[in-house]
Coordinates of C-alpha atoms and ligand atoms in Angstrom, one line a residue:
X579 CA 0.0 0.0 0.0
X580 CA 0.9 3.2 -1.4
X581 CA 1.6 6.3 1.4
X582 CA -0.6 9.4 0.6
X583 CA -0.4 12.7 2.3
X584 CA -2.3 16.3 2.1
X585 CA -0.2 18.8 -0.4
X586 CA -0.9 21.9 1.4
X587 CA 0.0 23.8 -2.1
X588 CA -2.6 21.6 -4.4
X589 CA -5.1 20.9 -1.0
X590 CA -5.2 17.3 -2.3
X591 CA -4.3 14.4 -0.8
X592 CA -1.7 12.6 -2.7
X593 CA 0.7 9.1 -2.8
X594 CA 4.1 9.5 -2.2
X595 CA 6.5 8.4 -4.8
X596 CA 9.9 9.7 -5.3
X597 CA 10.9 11.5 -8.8
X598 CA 13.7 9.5 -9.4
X599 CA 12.1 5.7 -8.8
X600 CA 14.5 5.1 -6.0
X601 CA 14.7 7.6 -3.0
X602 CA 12.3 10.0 -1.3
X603 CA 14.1 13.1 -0.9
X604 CA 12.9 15.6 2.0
X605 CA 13.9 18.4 3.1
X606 CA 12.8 19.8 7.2
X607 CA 13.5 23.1 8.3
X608 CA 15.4 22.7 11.5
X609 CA 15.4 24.0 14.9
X610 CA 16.9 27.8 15.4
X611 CA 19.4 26.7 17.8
X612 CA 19.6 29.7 20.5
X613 CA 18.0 28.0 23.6
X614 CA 16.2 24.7 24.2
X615 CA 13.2 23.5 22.2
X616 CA 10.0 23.6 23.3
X617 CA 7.0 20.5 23.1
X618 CA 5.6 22.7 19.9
X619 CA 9.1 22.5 17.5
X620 CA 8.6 18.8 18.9
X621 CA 5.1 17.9 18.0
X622 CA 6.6 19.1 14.2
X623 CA 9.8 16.7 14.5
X624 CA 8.2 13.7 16.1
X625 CA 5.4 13.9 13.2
X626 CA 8.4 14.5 10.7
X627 CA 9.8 11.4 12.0
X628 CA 6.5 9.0 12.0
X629 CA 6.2 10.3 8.5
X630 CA 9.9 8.9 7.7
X631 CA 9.4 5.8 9.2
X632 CA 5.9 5.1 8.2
X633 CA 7.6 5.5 4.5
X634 CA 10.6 3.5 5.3
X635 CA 8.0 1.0 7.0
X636 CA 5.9 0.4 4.0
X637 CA 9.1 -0.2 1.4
X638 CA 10.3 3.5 0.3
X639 CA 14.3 4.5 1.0
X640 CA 14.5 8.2 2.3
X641 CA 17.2 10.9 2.0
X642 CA 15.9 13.2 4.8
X643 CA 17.5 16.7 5.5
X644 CA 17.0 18.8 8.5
X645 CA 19.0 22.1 8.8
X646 CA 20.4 24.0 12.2
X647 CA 19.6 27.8 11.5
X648 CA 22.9 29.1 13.7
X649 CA 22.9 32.6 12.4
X650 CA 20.1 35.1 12.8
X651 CA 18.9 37.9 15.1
X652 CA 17.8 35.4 18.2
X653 CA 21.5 33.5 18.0
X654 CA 23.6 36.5 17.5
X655 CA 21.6 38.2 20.5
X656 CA 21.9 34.9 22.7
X657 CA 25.7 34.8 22.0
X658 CA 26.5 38.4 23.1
X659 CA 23.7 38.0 26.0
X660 CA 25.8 34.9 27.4
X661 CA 29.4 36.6 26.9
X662 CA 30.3 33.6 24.2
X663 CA 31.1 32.9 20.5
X664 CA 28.1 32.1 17.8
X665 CA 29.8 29.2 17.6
X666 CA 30.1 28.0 21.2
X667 CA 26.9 29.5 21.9
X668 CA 25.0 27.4 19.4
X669 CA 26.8 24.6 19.8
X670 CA 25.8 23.6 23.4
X671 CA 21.6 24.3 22.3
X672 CA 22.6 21.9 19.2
X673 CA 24.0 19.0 21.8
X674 CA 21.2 19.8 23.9
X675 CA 19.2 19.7 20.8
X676 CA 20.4 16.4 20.1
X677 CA 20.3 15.3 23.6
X678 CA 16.0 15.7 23.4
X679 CA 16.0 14.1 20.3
X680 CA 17.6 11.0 21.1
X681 CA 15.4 10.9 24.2
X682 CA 12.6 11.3 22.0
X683 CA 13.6 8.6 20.0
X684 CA 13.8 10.8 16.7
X685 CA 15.8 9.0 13.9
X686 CA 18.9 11.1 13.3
X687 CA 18.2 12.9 9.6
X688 CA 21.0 11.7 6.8
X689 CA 22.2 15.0 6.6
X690 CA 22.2 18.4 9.0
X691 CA 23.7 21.7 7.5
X692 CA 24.2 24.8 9.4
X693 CA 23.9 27.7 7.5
X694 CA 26.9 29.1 9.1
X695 CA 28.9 26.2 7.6
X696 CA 26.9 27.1 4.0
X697 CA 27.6 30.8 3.3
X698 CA 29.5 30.5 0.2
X699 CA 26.7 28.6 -1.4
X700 CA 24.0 31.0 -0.4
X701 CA 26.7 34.0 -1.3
X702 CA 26.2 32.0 -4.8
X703 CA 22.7 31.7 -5.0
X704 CA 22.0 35.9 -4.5
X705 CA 24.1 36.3 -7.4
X706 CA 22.2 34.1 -9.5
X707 CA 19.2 36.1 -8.3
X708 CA 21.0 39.2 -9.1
X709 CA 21.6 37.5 -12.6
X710 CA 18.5 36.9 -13.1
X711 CA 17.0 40.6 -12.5
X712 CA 15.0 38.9 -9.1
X713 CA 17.4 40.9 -6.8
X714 CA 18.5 44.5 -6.4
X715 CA 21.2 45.9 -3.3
X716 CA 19.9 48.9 -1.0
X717 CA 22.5 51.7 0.1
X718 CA 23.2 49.8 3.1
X719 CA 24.9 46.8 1.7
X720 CA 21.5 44.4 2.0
X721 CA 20.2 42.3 -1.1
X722 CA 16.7 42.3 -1.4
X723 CA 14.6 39.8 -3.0
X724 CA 11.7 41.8 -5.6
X725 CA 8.8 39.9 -5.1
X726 CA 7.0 41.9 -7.7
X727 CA 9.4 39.9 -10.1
X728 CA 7.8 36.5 -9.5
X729 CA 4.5 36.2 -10.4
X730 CA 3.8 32.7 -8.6
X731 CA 4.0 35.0 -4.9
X732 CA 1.6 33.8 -2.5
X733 CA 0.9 30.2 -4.7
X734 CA 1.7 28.6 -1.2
X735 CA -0.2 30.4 1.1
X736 CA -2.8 31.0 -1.3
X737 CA -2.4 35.0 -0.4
X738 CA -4.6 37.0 -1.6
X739 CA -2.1 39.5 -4.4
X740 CA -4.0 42.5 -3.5
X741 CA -2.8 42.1 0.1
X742 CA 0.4 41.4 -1.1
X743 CA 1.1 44.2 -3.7
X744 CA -0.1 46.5 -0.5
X745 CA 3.1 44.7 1.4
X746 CA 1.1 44.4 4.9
X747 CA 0.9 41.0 6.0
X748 CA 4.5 41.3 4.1
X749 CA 6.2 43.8 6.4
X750 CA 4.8 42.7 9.9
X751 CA 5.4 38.9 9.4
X752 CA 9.3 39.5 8.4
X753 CA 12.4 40.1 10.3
X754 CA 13.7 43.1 11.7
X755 CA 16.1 44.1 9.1
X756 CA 12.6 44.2 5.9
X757 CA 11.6 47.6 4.7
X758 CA 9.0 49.2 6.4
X759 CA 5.5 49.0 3.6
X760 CA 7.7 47.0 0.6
X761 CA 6.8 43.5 0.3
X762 CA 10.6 42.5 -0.8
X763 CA 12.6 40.7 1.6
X764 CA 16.1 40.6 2.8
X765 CA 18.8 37.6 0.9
X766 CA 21.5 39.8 2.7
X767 CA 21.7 41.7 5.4
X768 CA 24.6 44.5 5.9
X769 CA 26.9 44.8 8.5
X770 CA 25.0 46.4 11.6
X771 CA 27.4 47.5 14.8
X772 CA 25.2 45.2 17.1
X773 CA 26.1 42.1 15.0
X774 CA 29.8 42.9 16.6
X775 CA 31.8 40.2 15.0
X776 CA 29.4 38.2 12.9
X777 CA 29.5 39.0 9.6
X778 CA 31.2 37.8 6.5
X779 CA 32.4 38.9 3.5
X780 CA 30.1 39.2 0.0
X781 CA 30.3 41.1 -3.1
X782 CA 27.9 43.6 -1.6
X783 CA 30.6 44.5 1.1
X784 CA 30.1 42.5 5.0
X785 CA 27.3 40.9 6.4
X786 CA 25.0 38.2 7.0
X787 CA 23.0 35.8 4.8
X788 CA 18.3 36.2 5.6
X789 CA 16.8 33.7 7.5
X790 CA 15.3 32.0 4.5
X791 CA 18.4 32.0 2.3
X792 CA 19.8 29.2 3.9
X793 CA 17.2 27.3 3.2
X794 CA 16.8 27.6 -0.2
X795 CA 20.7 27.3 -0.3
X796 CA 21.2 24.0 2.0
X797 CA 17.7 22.1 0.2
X798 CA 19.5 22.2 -3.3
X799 CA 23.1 21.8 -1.9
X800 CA 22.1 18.7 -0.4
X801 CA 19.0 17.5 -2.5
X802 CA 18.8 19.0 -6.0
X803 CA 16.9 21.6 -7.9
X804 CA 13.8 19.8 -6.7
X805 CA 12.8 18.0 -3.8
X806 CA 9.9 15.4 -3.3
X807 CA 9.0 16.7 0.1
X808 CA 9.6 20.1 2.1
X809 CA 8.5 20.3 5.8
X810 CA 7.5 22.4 8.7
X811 CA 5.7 23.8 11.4
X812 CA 2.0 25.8 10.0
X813 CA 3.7 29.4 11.2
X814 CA 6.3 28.9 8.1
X815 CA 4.3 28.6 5.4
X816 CA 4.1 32.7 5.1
X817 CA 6.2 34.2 4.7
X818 CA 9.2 31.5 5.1
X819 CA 8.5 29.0 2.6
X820 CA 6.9 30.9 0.1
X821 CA 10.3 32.9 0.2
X822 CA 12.1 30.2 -0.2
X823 CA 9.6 28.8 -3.1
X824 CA 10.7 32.5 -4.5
X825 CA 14.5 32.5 -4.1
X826 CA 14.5 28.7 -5.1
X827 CA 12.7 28.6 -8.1
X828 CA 13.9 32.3 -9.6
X829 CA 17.0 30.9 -9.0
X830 CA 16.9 27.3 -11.0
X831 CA 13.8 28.2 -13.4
X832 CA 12.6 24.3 -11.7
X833 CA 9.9 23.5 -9.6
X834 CA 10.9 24.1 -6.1
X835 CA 9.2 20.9 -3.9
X836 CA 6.6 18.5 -5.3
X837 CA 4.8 18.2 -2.0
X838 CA 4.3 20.5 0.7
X839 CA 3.8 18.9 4.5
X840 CA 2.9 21.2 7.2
X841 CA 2.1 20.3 11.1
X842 CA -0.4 22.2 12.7
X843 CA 0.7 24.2 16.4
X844 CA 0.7 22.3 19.3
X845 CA -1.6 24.4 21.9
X846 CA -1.4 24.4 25.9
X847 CA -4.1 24.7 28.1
X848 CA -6.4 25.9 24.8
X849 CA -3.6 28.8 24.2
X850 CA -0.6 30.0 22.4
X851 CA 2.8 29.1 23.9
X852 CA 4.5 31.4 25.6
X853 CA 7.4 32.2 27.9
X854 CA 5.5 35.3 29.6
X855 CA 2.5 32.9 30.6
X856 CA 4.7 30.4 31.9
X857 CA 3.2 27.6 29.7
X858 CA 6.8 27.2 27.6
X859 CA 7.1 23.0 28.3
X860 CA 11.0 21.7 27.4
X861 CA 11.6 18.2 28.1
X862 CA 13.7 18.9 30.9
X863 CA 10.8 20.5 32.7
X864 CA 9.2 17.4 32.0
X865 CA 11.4 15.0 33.3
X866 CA 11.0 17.2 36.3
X867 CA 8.0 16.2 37.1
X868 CA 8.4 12.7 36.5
X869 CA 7.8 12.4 32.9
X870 CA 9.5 10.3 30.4
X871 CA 10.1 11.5 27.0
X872 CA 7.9 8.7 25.7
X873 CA 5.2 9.8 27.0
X874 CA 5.6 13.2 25.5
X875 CA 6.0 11.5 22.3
X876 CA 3.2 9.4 22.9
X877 CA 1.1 12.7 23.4
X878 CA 2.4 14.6 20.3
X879 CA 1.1 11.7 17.9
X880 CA -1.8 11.4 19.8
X881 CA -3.6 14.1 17.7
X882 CA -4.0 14.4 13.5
X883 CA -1.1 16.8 12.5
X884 CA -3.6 18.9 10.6
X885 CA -5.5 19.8 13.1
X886 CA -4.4 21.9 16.5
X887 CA -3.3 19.8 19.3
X888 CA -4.3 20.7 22.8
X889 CA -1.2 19.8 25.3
X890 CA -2.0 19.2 29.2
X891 CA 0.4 18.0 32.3
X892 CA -3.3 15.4 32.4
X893 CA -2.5 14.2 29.1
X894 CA 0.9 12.7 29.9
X895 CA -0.5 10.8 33.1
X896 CA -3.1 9.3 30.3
X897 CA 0.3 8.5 28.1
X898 CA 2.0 6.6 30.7
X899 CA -1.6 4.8 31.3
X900 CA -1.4 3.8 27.2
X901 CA 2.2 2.7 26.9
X902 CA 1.9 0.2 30.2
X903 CA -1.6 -1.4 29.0
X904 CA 0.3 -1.6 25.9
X905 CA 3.7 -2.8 27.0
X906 CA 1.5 -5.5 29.1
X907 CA -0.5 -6.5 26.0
X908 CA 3.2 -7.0 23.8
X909 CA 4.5 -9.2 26.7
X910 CA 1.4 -11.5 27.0
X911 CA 1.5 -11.4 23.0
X912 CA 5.3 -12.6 23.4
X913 CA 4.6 -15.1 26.0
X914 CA 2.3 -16.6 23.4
X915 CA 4.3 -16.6 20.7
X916 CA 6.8 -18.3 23.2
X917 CA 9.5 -15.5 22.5
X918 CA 11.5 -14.5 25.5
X919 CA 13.5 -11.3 24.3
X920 CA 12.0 -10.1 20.9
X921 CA 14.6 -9.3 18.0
X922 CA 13.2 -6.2 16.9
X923 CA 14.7 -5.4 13.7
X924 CA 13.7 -9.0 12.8
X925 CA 9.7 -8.5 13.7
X926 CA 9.5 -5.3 11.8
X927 CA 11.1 -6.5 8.6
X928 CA 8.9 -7.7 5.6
X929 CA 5.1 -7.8 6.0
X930 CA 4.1 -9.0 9.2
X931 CA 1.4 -11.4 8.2
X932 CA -1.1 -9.9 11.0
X933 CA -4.9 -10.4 10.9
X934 CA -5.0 -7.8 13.4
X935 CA -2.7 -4.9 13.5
X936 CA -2.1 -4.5 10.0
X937 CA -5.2 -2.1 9.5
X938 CA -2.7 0.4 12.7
X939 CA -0.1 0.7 10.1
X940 CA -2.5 1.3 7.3
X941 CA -4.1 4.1 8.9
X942 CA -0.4 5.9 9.1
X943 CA -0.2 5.4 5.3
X944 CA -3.3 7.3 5.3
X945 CA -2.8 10.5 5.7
X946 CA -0.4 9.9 8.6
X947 CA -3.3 9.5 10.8
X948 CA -1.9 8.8 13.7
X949 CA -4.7 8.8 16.5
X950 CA -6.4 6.7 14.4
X951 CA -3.5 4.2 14.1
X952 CA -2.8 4.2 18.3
X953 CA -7.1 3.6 18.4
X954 CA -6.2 0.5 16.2
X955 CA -3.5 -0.7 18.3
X956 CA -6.3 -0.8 21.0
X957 CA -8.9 -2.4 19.2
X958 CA -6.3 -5.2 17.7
X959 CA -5.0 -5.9 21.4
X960 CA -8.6 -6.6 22.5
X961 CA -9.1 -8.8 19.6
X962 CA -5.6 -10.6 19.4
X963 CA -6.7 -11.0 23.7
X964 CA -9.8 -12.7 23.0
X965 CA -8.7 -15.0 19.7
X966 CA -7.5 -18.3 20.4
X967 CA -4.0 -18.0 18.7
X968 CA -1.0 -20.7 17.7
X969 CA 2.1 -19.4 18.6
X970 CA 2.9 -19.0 14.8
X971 CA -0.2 -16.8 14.4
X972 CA 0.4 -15.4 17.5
X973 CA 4.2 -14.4 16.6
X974 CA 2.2 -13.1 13.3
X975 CA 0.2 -10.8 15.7
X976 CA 3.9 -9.5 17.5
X977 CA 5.3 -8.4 14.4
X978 CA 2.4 -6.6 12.9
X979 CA 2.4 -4.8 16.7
X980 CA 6.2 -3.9 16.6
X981 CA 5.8 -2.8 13.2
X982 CA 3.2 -0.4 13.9
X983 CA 4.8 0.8 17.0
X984 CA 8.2 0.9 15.0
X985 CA 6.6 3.4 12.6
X986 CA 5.1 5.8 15.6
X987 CA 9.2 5.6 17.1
X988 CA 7.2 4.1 20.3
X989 CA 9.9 2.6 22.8
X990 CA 7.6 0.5 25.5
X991 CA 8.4 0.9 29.4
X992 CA 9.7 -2.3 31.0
X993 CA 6.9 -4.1 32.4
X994 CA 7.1 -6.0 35.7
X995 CA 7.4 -9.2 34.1
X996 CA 9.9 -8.1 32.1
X997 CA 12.5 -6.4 34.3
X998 CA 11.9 -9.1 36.8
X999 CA 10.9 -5.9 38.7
X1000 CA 8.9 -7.0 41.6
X1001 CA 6.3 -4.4 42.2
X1002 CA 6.9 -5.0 45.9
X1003 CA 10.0 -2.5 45.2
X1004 CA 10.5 -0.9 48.9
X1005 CA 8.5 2.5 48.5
X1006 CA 12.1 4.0 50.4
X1007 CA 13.9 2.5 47.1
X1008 CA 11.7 3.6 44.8
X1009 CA 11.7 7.5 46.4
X1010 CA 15.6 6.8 46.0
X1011 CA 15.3 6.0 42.6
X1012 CA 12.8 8.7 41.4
X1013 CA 15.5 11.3 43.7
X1014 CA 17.8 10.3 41.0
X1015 CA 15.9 10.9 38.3
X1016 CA 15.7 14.4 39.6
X1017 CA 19.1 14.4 40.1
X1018 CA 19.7 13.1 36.1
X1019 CA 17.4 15.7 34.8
X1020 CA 19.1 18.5 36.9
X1021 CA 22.9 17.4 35.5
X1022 CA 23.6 16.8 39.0
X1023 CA 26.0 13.7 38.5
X1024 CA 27.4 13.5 41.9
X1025 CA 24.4 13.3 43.7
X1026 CA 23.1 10.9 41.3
X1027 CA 25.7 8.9 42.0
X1028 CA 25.4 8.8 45.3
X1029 CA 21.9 8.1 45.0
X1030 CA 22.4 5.0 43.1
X1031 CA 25.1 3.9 46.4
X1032 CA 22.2 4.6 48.5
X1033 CA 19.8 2.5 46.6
X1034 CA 22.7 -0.7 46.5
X1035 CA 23.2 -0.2 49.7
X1036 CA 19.6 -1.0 50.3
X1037 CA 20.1 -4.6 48.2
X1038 CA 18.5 -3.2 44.8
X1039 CA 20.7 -2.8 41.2
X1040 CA 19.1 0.1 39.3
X1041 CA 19.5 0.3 35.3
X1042 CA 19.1 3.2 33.2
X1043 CA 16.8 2.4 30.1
X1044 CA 15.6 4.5 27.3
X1045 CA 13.0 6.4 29.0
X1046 CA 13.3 5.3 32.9
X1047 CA 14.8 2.9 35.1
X1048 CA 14.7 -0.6 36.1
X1049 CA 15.1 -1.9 39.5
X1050 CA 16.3 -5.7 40.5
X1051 CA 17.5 -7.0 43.9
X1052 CA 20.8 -7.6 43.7
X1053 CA 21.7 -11.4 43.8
Ligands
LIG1492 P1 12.3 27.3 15.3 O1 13.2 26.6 16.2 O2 11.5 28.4 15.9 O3 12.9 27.7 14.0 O4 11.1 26.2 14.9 C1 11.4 24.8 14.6 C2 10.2 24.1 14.1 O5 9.2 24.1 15.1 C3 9.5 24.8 12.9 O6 9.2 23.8 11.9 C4 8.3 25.5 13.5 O7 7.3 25.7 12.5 C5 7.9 24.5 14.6 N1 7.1 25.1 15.6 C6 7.2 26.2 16.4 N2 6.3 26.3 17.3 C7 5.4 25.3 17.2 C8 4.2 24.8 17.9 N3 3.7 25.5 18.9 N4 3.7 23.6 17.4 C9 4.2 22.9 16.4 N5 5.3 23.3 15.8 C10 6.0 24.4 16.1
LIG1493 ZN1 13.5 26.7 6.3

């Protein structure tokens, strides 16, 4: 079965095959990299990454590109604010990028430009623009892109080109550097005093490459004139991709992306994120309240991407709920298929042969629908529960489960059975152990350390896993 996704440019819902017969080539517009990320620039990565694997899952090979942006107004202010180098500065939010991305089990993407490691090439691709009459420099060493001299504008967002010759929406929804009333944007920006030492050099005398540049620049570096798939979060369809449609396709007279895939915000509390009403969540502040990163991926697919997705602190209690009824169901599932420790990689491959969890994955393929694929997983446990099963059709049944929750990136907590974790774990251990978790999440090594001391001292081992810990009393 075929993958087929909503085109925000054509509003249709379309299959997925690449251009070239052999690999799906994507292109995701990364995080900017100037402090940590929130749940919202994860709800757009996780569903990025259930998209990759669902494709992967059903027989497709990916090339899938996902940029740092680690120079613009936010980084360049964050360096000077911390007393540090661009460079230093946005590498430790990259690690720490990295860090959540891992914990959210988030396939790492084939490639990763930064556009501070691609100037040259977007340097290149303004003087193609300038070429190409789509480009004209101001007094003060900018470029500017003339939107007037692409007639496709506003295709994207489907912009009313009244609106746009008026430059309103225009003006307010770009950077700091755009003229005031003018629709054109910056490519380049000149050398300002408050950039201190970030700036390079260009034909058009020192500065700094626009935000949506590097883009443009880094998708055809890395994937060609034209890409199968561009990505993003709903706030950059105006005016970031359709500036990069601009630059892009000015630039190569080709067709910039053949499908457009945009994730709708992630809300909390029924409002709009933000760091004033307090409601900014980063895994970190998570972890400090006892939740796993699972479970925050588990509530991030639990809602269609195209539709708003309303995050509470209630949700992830229902999360953990969800992954142990299914982590239970897996290991009663395994227990009947007479399989102690599951090869994963081995239950995933090929088609699984299940009556009853094949119709999860489907619903992925649809339209990456993802609550509908975890309300699947329910219904097929309940029916897999109640069938009388031969441990070959019963093994059938595992595999079409892993592969499902291989495509959602779903790691399962350990269940008691599993870990040999008695539930009659002292409640003074487990306080010990969920100190340490604290102590983890806070970078406090030493006391986390001593913690885990503590809790052998008390005749328990405790094991880090993906998500958690496991406890077992030492022999
Ligand atoms: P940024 O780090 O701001 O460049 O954003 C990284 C990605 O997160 C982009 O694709 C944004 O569109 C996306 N994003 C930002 N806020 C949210 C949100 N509340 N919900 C979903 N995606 C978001
Ligand atoms: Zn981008």
């Amino acid at each position: 079965m075929e993958m087929r996704l909503l085109d925000t440019m054509s509003r249709e819902t379309r299959a997925l095959s690449p251009r070239d017969g052999e690999t799906y080539r994507f292109y995701c517009c990364g995080p900017t990299v100037y402090g940590p990320a929130h749940i919202g620039n994860f709800r757009t990565f996780v569903l990025q990454d259930v998209f990759r694997r669902s494709l992967e899952l059903s027989g497709v090979a990916t090339h899938h590109v996902r940029n740092l942006t680690d120079v613009d107004d936010k980084t360049i202010r964050g360096a000077q604010a911390a007393g540090e180098s661009l460079n230093d500065f946005t590498a430790q939010w990259t690690d720490k990028f990295h860090a959540d991305c891992t914990a959210l089990n988030l396939l790492p993407p084939h490639d990763e430009p930064s556009a501070v490691a691609h100037v040259p090439q977007q340097v290149a691709l303004i003087e193609t623009l300038m070429e190409r009459g789509h480009a004209y420099a101001s007094d003060d060493g900018s470029v500017y892109f003339k939107v007037s001299s692409f007639e496709e504008y506003g295709r994207l967002s489907h912009l009313d080109t009244r609106e746009l010759r008026l430059g309103t929406s225009v003006a307010v929804a770009d950077d700091e550097y755009d003229k005031d009333s003018v629709a054109d944007f910056a490519l380049w920006k000149g050398r300002k005093e408050e950039d201190g030492d970030n700036f390079w050099e260009s034909p058009w005398g020192q500065g700094r490459p626009g935000w949506h540049l590097e883009c443009s620049a880094m998708c055809r570096e890395y994937l060609g004139d034209t890409v199968d798939l561009h990505s993003g979060g709903v706030d950059l369809v105006f005016p970031h991709h359709e500036n990069e449609i601009a630059q892009s396709e000015c630039a190569t007279g080709e067709r910039f992306a053949d499908h457009w895939f945009h994730i709708t915000h992630l809300l909390v509390d029924g409002g709009k994120m933000s760091k004033s009403v307090g409601n900014l969540y980063t895994l970190e502040q998570l972890a400090e309240k006892g939740h796993t990163a699972m479970q925050v991926r588990y509530v991030l697919i639990a809602g269609l991407y195209r539709q708003p997705l309303n995050f509470t602190l209630q949700s992830l209690g229902d999360a953990k709920k969800a992954l142990d009824k299914i982590a239970k169901a897996e290991a009663a599932l395994r227990e009947r298929a007479g399989i102690d420790q599951p090869d994963y990689a081995s239950l995933i491959s090929g088609d699984a042969g299940s009556d009853h969890f094949a119709p999860a994955f489907e619903a992925l393929l649809n339209d990456l629908n993802t609550p509908d694929a975890l309300g699947k997983i329910f219904t097929a446990m309940k029916a897999v529960n109640a069938a009388e099963l031969s441990a070959e059709q019963a093994t059938a049944e595992l595999r079409g489960m892993h592969r499902v929750l291989a495509a959602l990136g779903l790691e399962l907590p350990a269940t008691d059975a599993d870990a040999g974790e008695a539930s009659d774990v002292p409640d003074t251990v487990r306080a010990l152990a969920e100190k340490r978790v604290q102590a983890k999440a806070d970078k406090d090594w030493a006391a986390a350390d001593s913690l885990r001391d503590e809790i052998a001292a008390a005749g328990w081992a405790i094991k880090d896993t993906a998500d958690s810990y496991e406890l077992t009393p030492k022999a």
